[in-house]
Amino acid sequence: MDIIGQFPLFYFPEYGSAWMMGMTGTIHILASHTSVGAAMLFAYLSYKAYKENRTDLYPYMKKYGMFLLIFSYVIGSITGPGIWYTATAASPRGISALIHNFVWVWATEWVFFVFEVIGVFVLVYFIDKIDKKTHLKLTFSFAMASVGTLALIIGIISFMMWPGTQEYYTTGSASDAFFGINTFPHMFLRIGFMIMLSGVIGLIISSAMKKDNLELSRELTKKMGYISMLGGFLVLFFFMWYMGTLPDNAHAVFNITKADVIQSRIILTIVFSIYFLVAIVKPQFISTPLAGVMVFVILIAGIWPGEKLRESMRKPYVAGQYIYSNQIISRDVPGKGIKSELPIIAQKGLLQVNPFVPENLKVITEENKHEAGKLLARMACSNCHSLEKTGKYRPLKDRLAGMDKEAIKSILYAIGAGGMPYMPTLKLPENETDAIAQYLASMKY
Ligand code: HEC
């Protein structure tokens, strides 16, 4: 019997499973990037405290460390496994591809992570109990472990965009998968963002210290302004480099929304440049509520659209440019012994080859055609488009509005022929194409 290695379909109505991933990921990014950024910031402050004998910086680090422990580490540690659960449900074969390529990289990352979590406790607890030099050494190793987790994860995530080397497909080696042309620009882009975030969070802590020590509070607010500004510049600079290392399909998707993306990023850059300038020039104007609100602005106007864009630009793939978002393998990867599933699907149909399709829908008849069309649309399209009339995630209602069955069929043929680079070139047998078109037409979008 011909079957392909599918998993049960996780169908999330209205918002789509990708939004679930996006929401978990966005919160996780805020927490994890803050932690790594703060680790670098601590190394800097601890160095200053040691070199210039600035023991007054320790209470600031202690407060900041407590804040990290309560927010970043708790939220990060909940949403981290949350990403695993969500991704496993939403994209089991995407996760499987990553594990099969990077299992030791991940194992190493976890070693760094354990070091990092213990490190932050130790740092906060021992801050005024050990000598300055030992504390400095601890902070440096904490920073290195934190940046280590980032570097390893970014290699893995960059592979999701594309391996960035052709050799990978023949060798299947982890290092070819890891060191694509996209990895380093992506890494530096994130480091810039982390530095910026460490300053933005730092402003909450420094402004809250006004009543304890006004002068120190102002000095640190200024410093956080400079640090955020530096991080912001790095983000802009490395973003340009990053964009230049993306594959063609990414540019095809980016071009659709380019004008809006650029406009909203310019507005965001202006708003934050003003905010950082105020922190530098008029630190007394930065209050804790304002600093808190700005973190939310970054979360909602910065990270969320940024991550959505990165997810979109990866389309039609979910990982390595060989697994489509709808969980179908689209090309041979000889180095991994992987074969494209497109030919067998074109020949036998999705219903036949997917082992989780209920028996009564395996063969399309007049009676089950509507049900079969619905299931096929879910299997083929719902990973990237909401099917509901009120759907929010790249909804088909806008893209198929007013089309009848024949018009939808011609779209499906065009998709199957590779006419739209951001969609899977999924060619289905005539009876399945007909069933999907009939079902989608019956939705009367
Ligand atoms: C891998 C993700 C993915 C899958 C699976 C997918 N699409 Fe798309 N689709 C996209 C993207 C990305 C766009 C372009 C951006 C947009 O329109 O928002 C798009 C656009 C479209 C458009 C507008 C075409 C245009 O260029 O103007 C239609 C129609 C469409 N998809 C139909 C479908 C149908 C029907 C299916 C199921 C057979 C499907 N898509 C499966 C990602 C996907």
Coordinates of C-alpha atoms and ligand atoms in Angstrom, one line a residue:
M1 CA 0.0 0.0 0.0
D2 CA 1.3 3.5 -0.8
I3 CA 1.1 5.8 2.2
I4 CA 3.1 8.8 3.1
G5 CA 4.4 9.7 6.6
Q6 CA 1.6 12.0 7.7
F7 CA 0.3 12.8 11.2
P8 CA -3.2 13.6 12.2
L9 CA -4.3 17.0 11.0
F10 CA -4.4 19.7 13.7
Y11 CA -7.1 22.1 12.5
F12 CA -7.5 25.4 14.3
P13 CA -10.6 27.2 13.0
E14 CA -10.7 31.0 12.3
Y15 CA -7.2 31.9 13.3
G16 CA -5.3 28.9 11.9
S17 CA -2.6 26.9 13.7
A18 CA 0.1 29.4 12.5
W19 CA -1.4 32.1 14.6
M20 CA -1.2 29.9 17.6
M21 CA 2.5 29.4 16.8
G22 CA 2.9 33.1 16.2
M23 CA 1.3 34.1 19.6
T24 CA 3.4 31.6 21.6
G25 CA 6.5 32.6 19.7
T26 CA 6.0 36.3 20.1
I27 CA 5.7 36.2 23.8
H28 CA 8.6 33.8 24.0
I29 CA 10.8 36.1 21.9
L30 CA 10.2 39.0 24.2
A31 CA 11.2 36.9 27.2
S32 CA 14.1 35.0 25.7
H33 CA 15.6 38.0 23.9
T34 CA 15.4 40.1 27.0
S35 CA 17.2 37.4 29.0
V36 CA 20.1 37.1 26.5
G37 CA 20.3 40.9 26.1
A38 CA 20.3 41.3 29.8
A39 CA 23.1 38.8 30.2
M40 CA 25.3 40.9 27.9
L41 CA 24.2 44.0 29.7
F42 CA 25.1 42.4 33.1
A43 CA 28.6 41.5 31.8
Y44 CA 29.1 45.2 30.8
L45 CA 27.8 46.6 34.1
S46 CA 29.7 44.0 36.2
Y47 CA 32.9 45.0 34.3
K48 CA 32.2 48.6 35.1
A49 CA 31.6 47.9 38.7
Y50 CA 34.8 46.0 38.9
K51 CA 37.0 48.4 37.0
E52 CA 35.7 51.6 38.4
N53 CA 34.8 50.3 41.8
R54 CA 31.1 51.2 41.2
T55 CA 29.5 49.1 43.9
D56 CA 26.4 51.3 43.5
L57 CA 25.7 49.4 40.3
Y58 CA 25.0 46.2 42.2
P59 CA 21.6 47.1 43.5
Y60 CA 20.5 47.9 40.0
M61 CA 21.7 44.6 38.7
K62 CA 20.0 42.9 41.6
K63 CA 16.7 44.6 40.9
Y64 CA 17.1 43.9 37.2
G65 CA 18.0 40.2 37.9
M66 CA 14.9 39.8 40.1
F67 CA 12.7 41.2 37.4
L68 CA 14.3 38.8 34.9
L69 CA 13.7 35.9 37.2
I70 CA 10.1 36.7 37.8
F71 CA 9.1 37.7 34.3
S72 CA 11.6 36.6 31.6
Y73 CA 12.6 33.3 33.0
V74 CA 9.2 32.2 34.1
I75 CA 7.4 33.3 31.0
G76 CA 10.2 32.1 28.8
S77 CA 10.3 28.7 30.4
I78 CA 6.5 28.3 30.0
T79 CA 6.4 29.5 26.4
G80 CA 9.5 27.6 25.3
P81 CA 8.0 24.2 25.9
G82 CA 4.7 25.8 24.6
I83 CA 6.4 26.3 21.3
W84 CA 7.3 22.6 21.2
Y85 CA 3.7 21.6 21.9
T86 CA 2.2 24.1 19.5
A87 CA 4.7 23.3 16.7
T88 CA 4.3 19.6 17.2
A89 CA 0.5 19.9 16.8
A90 CA 0.6 22.5 14.0
S91 CA 3.6 21.2 12.0
P92 CA 4.7 17.8 13.2
R93 CA 6.8 17.1 10.1
G94 CA 8.4 20.5 10.4
I95 CA 9.5 19.7 13.9
S96 CA 10.5 16.2 12.9
A97 CA 12.8 17.7 10.1
L98 CA 14.5 19.9 12.6
I99 CA 15.1 17.1 15.1
H100 CA 16.4 14.8 12.4
N101 CA 18.9 17.5 11.3
F102 CA 19.9 19.1 14.6
V103 CA 19.5 16.7 17.4
W104 CA 23.0 17.2 18.8
V105 CA 22.8 20.9 18.3
W106 CA 19.7 21.0 20.3
A107 CA 21.2 18.8 23.0
T108 CA 24.1 21.3 23.3
E109 CA 21.7 24.2 23.4
W110 CA 20.0 22.6 26.4
V111 CA 23.3 22.3 28.2
F112 CA 23.8 26.0 27.7
F113 CA 20.3 26.7 28.7
V114 CA 20.6 24.8 32.0
F115 CA 23.8 26.7 32.7
E116 CA 22.0 30.0 31.9
V117 CA 19.1 29.3 34.3
I118 CA 21.3 28.2 37.1
G119 CA 23.6 31.2 36.3
V120 CA 20.9 33.8 36.7
F121 CA 19.9 32.5 40.1
V122 CA 23.5 32.4 41.2
L123 CA 24.2 35.9 39.9
V124 CA 21.3 37.5 41.7
Y125 CA 21.8 35.6 44.9
F126 CA 25.6 36.1 45.2
I127 CA 25.6 39.7 43.9
D128 CA 26.8 41.3 47.1
K129 CA 28.0 38.2 48.9
I130 CA 31.1 37.4 46.8
D131 CA 34.1 39.6 45.7
K132 CA 33.8 41.7 42.6
K133 CA 36.2 39.7 40.5
T134 CA 34.4 36.4 41.0
H135 CA 31.1 38.1 40.3
L136 CA 32.6 39.4 37.1
K137 CA 33.7 35.9 36.0
L138 CA 30.3 34.5 36.8
T139 CA 28.6 37.2 34.7
F140 CA 30.9 36.6 31.8
S141 CA 30.2 32.9 31.7
F142 CA 26.5 33.6 32.1
A143 CA 26.7 35.9 29.1
M144 CA 28.6 33.4 27.1
A145 CA 26.1 30.6 27.9
S146 CA 23.2 33.0 27.0
V147 CA 24.7 34.0 23.7
G148 CA 25.5 30.3 23.1
T149 CA 21.8 29.4 23.3
L150 CA 21.0 32.1 20.9
A151 CA 23.7 31.2 18.4
L152 CA 22.6 27.5 18.3
I153 CA 18.9 28.2 18.0
I154 CA 19.4 30.8 15.3
G155 CA 21.3 28.2 13.1
I156 CA 18.3 25.9 13.5
I157 CA 15.7 28.6 12.8
S158 CA 17.7 29.9 9.8
F159 CA 17.5 26.5 8.3
M160 CA 13.8 26.7 8.5
M161 CA 14.0 29.7 6.1
W162 CA 16.4 27.7 3.8
P163 CA 19.6 25.7 4.2
G164 CA 21.3 28.5 2.2
T165 CA 23.7 26.0 0.6
Q166 CA 23.0 23.5 -2.2
E167 CA 25.5 21.0 -0.7
Y168 CA 23.1 20.3 2.1
Y169 CA 20.7 18.3 -0.1
T170 CA 23.5 15.9 -1.2
T171 CA 25.4 15.6 2.1
G172 CA 22.5 16.0 4.5
S173 CA 25.1 17.1 7.0
A174 CA 24.2 19.1 10.1
S175 CA 27.0 21.6 9.5
D176 CA 25.8 22.3 5.9
A177 CA 22.3 22.7 7.3
F178 CA 23.5 25.0 10.1
F179 CA 25.9 27.3 8.3
G180 CA 23.7 28.7 5.5
I181 CA 24.3 32.2 4.2
N182 CA 21.3 33.4 6.2
T183 CA 22.6 32.2 9.6
F184 CA 25.0 35.0 10.6
P185 CA 23.0 38.0 9.4
H186 CA 20.1 36.5 11.3
M187 CA 22.2 36.0 14.4
F188 CA 23.6 39.6 14.4
L189 CA 20.1 41.0 13.7
R190 CA 18.8 39.2 16.8
I191 CA 21.8 40.3 18.9
G192 CA 21.1 43.9 18.0
F193 CA 17.5 43.4 18.9
M194 CA 18.5 41.8 22.2
I195 CA 20.8 44.7 23.1
M196 CA 18.0 47.1 22.3
L197 CA 15.5 45.1 24.4
S198 CA 17.9 44.9 27.4
G199 CA 18.0 48.7 27.3
V200 CA 14.2 49.0 26.9
I201 CA 13.6 46.7 29.9
G202 CA 16.5 48.5 31.7
L203 CA 14.5 51.7 31.5
I204 CA 11.7 50.2 33.5
I205 CA 14.2 49.4 36.3
S206 CA 16.2 52.6 36.2
S207 CA 13.1 54.8 36.2
A208 CA 11.7 52.8 39.2
M209 CA 14.9 53.6 41.2
K210 CA 14.2 57.4 41.3
K211 CA 13.1 57.3 44.9
D212 CA 16.1 55.3 46.1
N213 CA 18.8 57.3 44.3
L214 CA 17.8 60.0 41.9
E215 CA 21.2 60.7 40.5
L216 CA 22.0 57.0 39.8
S217 CA 18.5 56.6 38.3
R218 CA 19.2 59.4 35.9
E219 CA 22.7 58.1 35.0
L220 CA 21.4 54.6 34.3
T221 CA 18.4 55.9 32.3
K222 CA 20.8 57.8 30.1
K223 CA 22.9 54.7 29.7
M224 CA 20.0 52.5 28.8
G225 CA 19.0 55.2 26.2
Y226 CA 22.5 54.8 24.6
I227 CA 22.4 51.0 24.8
S228 CA 18.9 50.9 23.2
M229 CA 20.0 53.3 20.5
L230 CA 23.1 51.2 19.7
G231 CA 20.9 48.0 19.6
G232 CA 18.4 49.8 17.3
F233 CA 21.2 50.8 14.8
L234 CA 22.5 47.2 14.8
V235 CA 18.9 46.0 14.0
L236 CA 18.6 48.4 11.1
F237 CA 22.0 47.6 9.7
F238 CA 21.8 43.8 10.0
F239 CA 18.2 43.8 8.7
M240 CA 19.5 45.0 5.3
W241 CA 22.1 42.3 5.2
Y242 CA 19.6 39.7 6.3
M243 CA 17.1 40.6 3.6
G244 CA 19.9 40.1 1.0
T245 CA 20.4 36.5 2.1
L246 CA 16.9 35.4 1.6
P247 CA 15.7 33.0 -1.1
D248 CA 13.5 34.1 -4.1
N249 CA 10.2 32.9 -2.7
A250 CA 10.8 35.0 0.4
H251 CA 11.2 38.1 -1.8
A252 CA 8.1 37.1 -3.7
V253 CA 6.0 37.2 -0.5
F254 CA 7.8 40.3 0.9
N255 CA 7.0 42.2 -2.3
I256 CA 3.3 41.7 -1.8
T257 CA 3.4 43.7 1.5
K258 CA 6.6 45.6 1.0
A259 CA 5.2 49.1 1.0
D260 CA 3.2 48.6 4.2
V261 CA 6.0 46.8 6.0
I262 CA 8.5 49.6 5.2
Q263 CA 6.1 52.3 6.2
S264 CA 5.2 50.8 9.6
R265 CA 8.9 50.1 10.3
I266 CA 9.8 53.7 9.6
I267 CA 7.1 54.9 12.0
L268 CA 8.4 52.5 14.6
T269 CA 12.0 53.6 14.1
I270 CA 11.0 57.2 14.5
V271 CA 8.9 56.6 17.6
F272 CA 11.7 54.6 19.3
S273 CA 14.5 57.0 18.3
I274 CA 12.5 59.8 19.9
Y275 CA 12.0 57.7 23.0
F276 CA 15.7 56.8 23.3
L277 CA 16.7 60.4 22.7
V278 CA 14.5 61.5 25.5
A279 CA 16.1 58.9 27.8
I280 CA 19.5 60.3 26.9
V281 CA 18.7 64.0 26.9
K282 CA 15.9 64.3 29.5
P283 CA 16.1 61.2 31.6
Q284 CA 13.7 62.8 34.2
F285 CA 10.9 62.4 31.6
I286 CA 11.1 58.6 31.6
S287 CA 8.6 57.2 34.1
T288 CA 8.1 53.5 34.9
P289 CA 4.5 53.4 33.4
L290 CA 5.8 54.9 30.1
A291 CA 8.7 52.5 30.0
G292 CA 6.2 49.6 30.6
V293 CA 4.0 50.8 27.8
M294 CA 6.9 51.0 25.4
V295 CA 7.6 47.3 26.0
F296 CA 4.0 46.5 25.0
V297 CA 4.5 48.7 21.9
I298 CA 7.5 46.6 20.9
L299 CA 5.6 43.4 21.6
I300 CA 2.6 44.3 19.5
A301 CA 4.0 46.6 16.8
G302 CA 7.5 45.2 16.6
I303 CA 7.8 41.5 17.4
W304 CA 4.4 40.3 16.3
P305 CA 4.4 41.7 12.8
G306 CA 8.2 40.9 12.5
E307 CA 7.6 37.3 13.3
K308 CA 4.5 37.1 11.1
L309 CA 6.6 38.5 8.2
R310 CA 9.4 35.9 8.8
E311 CA 6.8 33.1 8.8
S312 CA 5.2 34.4 5.6
M313 CA 8.5 34.8 3.8
R314 CA 9.2 31.2 4.4
K315 CA 6.2 30.1 2.4
P316 CA 5.5 27.7 0.9
Y317 CA 7.9 25.8 3.1
V318 CA 8.1 25.2 6.8
A319 CA 11.6 23.9 6.9
G320 CA 14.7 23.4 4.7
Q321 CA 12.8 24.2 1.5
Y322 CA 11.8 20.6 1.3
I323 CA 8.7 20.4 3.6
Y324 CA 5.7 22.5 2.7
S325 CA 3.7 24.1 5.4
N326 CA 0.9 21.7 4.7
Q327 CA 3.3 18.9 5.7
I328 CA 4.1 17.5 2.3
I329 CA 7.6 16.7 1.2
S330 CA 8.3 18.6 -2.0
R331 CA 11.7 17.5 -3.1
D332 CA 14.3 14.8 -2.9
V333 CA 17.0 15.2 -0.3
P334 CA 19.4 12.3 -1.2
G335 CA 21.7 13.2 1.7
K336 CA 18.9 12.3 4.1
G337 CA 17.3 9.5 2.0
I338 CA 14.1 11.6 1.6
K339 CA 11.9 11.4 -1.5
S340 CA 9.5 14.0 -2.8
E341 CA 5.8 13.0 -2.2
L342 CA 4.4 15.1 -4.9
P343 CA 4.5 12.4 -7.7
I344 CA 2.6 9.8 -5.6
I345 CA 0.1 12.4 -4.5
A346 CA -0.5 13.5 -8.1
Q347 CA -1.0 9.9 -9.1
K348 CA -3.0 8.4 -6.2
G349 CA -4.5 11.5 -4.5
L350 CA -4.1 12.9 -1.0
L351 CA -7.0 10.9 0.4
Q352 CA -5.5 7.6 -0.6
V353 CA -1.9 8.2 0.6
N354 CA -2.7 9.8 4.0
P355 CA -3.1 7.1 6.6
F356 CA -5.3 9.3 8.8
V357 CA -8.1 9.9 6.3
P358 CA -11.3 8.0 7.6
E359 CA -12.2 4.9 5.5
N360 CA -15.4 6.4 4.3
L361 CA -13.6 9.3 2.6
K362 CA -10.9 7.4 0.9
V363 CA -12.8 7.1 -2.3
I364 CA -14.8 10.1 -3.5
T365 CA -18.5 9.4 -4.3
E366 CA -21.4 11.7 -5.1
E367 CA -22.6 11.3 -1.5
N368 CA -19.3 12.1 0.3
K369 CA -18.0 14.6 -2.2
H370 CA -18.7 17.6 0.0
E371 CA -17.1 16.0 3.1
A372 CA -14.1 14.9 1.1
G373 CA -13.7 18.4 -0.5
K374 CA -13.8 19.9 3.0
L375 CA -11.2 17.5 4.3
L376 CA -9.0 18.1 1.3
A377 CA -9.2 21.8 1.6
R378 CA -8.2 21.5 5.3
M379 CA -5.3 19.2 4.4
A380 CA -4.1 21.3 1.4
C381 CA -4.8 24.9 2.3
S382 CA -5.7 25.4 6.0
N383 CA -2.1 25.5 7.2
C384 CA -1.8 28.9 5.4
H385 CA -5.4 30.1 4.9
S386 CA -8.4 30.3 7.2
L387 CA -11.3 28.6 5.4
E388 CA -14.1 30.1 7.5
K389 CA -16.1 33.1 6.2
T390 CA -15.0 35.0 9.3
G391 CA -11.5 33.6 9.3
K392 CA -8.6 35.9 10.2
Y393 CA -5.5 34.2 8.9
R394 CA -4.8 35.0 5.3
P395 CA -8.5 34.1 4.7
L396 CA -9.6 32.4 1.5
K397 CA -12.8 34.5 1.6
D398 CA -10.8 37.5 0.3
R399 CA -8.8 35.5 -2.2
L400 CA -11.6 33.6 -3.7
A401 CA -14.4 36.2 -3.3
G402 CA -17.1 35.8 -5.9
M403 CA -15.5 32.9 -7.8
D404 CA -17.5 30.0 -9.0
K405 CA -16.3 26.4 -9.1
E406 CA -14.6 26.7 -12.5
A407 CA -12.7 29.8 -11.6
I408 CA -11.5 28.1 -8.4
K409 CA -10.5 25.1 -10.4
S410 CA -8.3 27.2 -12.6
I411 CA -6.6 28.6 -9.5
L412 CA -6.0 25.1 -8.2
Y413 CA -4.5 24.1 -11.6
A414 CA -2.3 27.2 -11.5
I415 CA -1.1 26.4 -7.9
G416 CA -0.4 22.8 -9.1
A417 CA 1.6 24.0 -12.0
G418 CA 3.8 26.2 -9.8
G419 CA 2.4 29.5 -11.0
M420 CA 2.5 31.0 -7.6
P421 CA 5.9 30.7 -6.0
Y422 CA 4.7 31.3 -2.4
M423 CA 2.2 28.3 -2.6
P424 CA 3.0 24.6 -2.7
T425 CA 3.1 23.1 -6.2
L426 CA 0.6 20.6 -5.1
K427 CA -0.9 18.8 -8.1
L428 CA -3.9 16.6 -7.2
P429 CA -5.8 14.1 -9.4
E430 CA -8.8 15.5 -11.2
N431 CA -11.5 14.1 -8.9
E432 CA -9.8 15.7 -5.8
T433 CA -9.3 19.0 -7.5
D434 CA -13.0 18.9 -8.4
A435 CA -14.1 18.1 -4.8
I436 CA -12.0 20.9 -3.3
A437 CA -13.3 23.4 -5.9
Q438 CA -16.9 22.3 -5.3
Y439 CA -16.5 22.6 -1.6
L440 CA -14.8 26.1 -1.7
A441 CA -17.4 27.3 -4.2
S442 CA -20.2 26.1 -1.8
M443 CA -18.8 28.4 0.8
K444 CA -19.9 31.4 -1.3
Y445 CA -17.2 33.7 -0.2
Ligands
HEC1 C1 2.3 27.1 2.2 C2 1.3 28.0 2.4 C3 0.1 28.0 1.5 C4 -0.7 27.0 1.2 C5 -0.7 25.6 1.7 C6 -1.7 27.5 0.3 N1 -1.5 28.9 0.1 FE1 -2.6 30.1 -1.0 N2 -1.3 31.7 -0.6 C7 -0.2 31.6 0.2 C8 0.5 32.8 0.2 C9 1.7 33.1 1.1 C10 -0.2 33.7 -0.6 C11 0.1 35.1 -1.0 C12 -0.1 36.1 0.0 C13 -1.6 36.5 0.3 O1 -2.4 36.4 -0.6 O2 -1.8 36.9 1.4 C14 -1.4 32.9 -1.1 C15 -2.3 33.4 -2.0 C16 -3.4 32.7 -2.4 C17 -4.4 33.2 -3.3 C18 -4.4 34.6 -4.0 C19 -3.5 34.4 -5.2 C20 -2.8 35.7 -5.7 O3 -1.6 35.6 -5.9 O4 -3.5 36.7 -5.8 C21 -5.3 32.2 -3.5 C22 -6.5 32.3 -4.5 C23 -4.9 31.1 -2.8 N3 -3.7 31.4 -2.1 C24 -5.6 29.9 -2.7 C25 -5.1 28.7 -2.1 C26 -5.8 27.5 -2.0 C27 -7.1 27.2 -2.7 C28 -5.0 26.6 -1.3 C29 -5.2 25.1 -1.1 C30 -5.2 24.3 -2.3 C31 -3.8 27.3 -0.9 N4 -3.9 28.6 -1.4 C32 -2.8 26.8 -0.2 C33 0.2 30.5 0.9 C34 -0.4 29.2 0.8

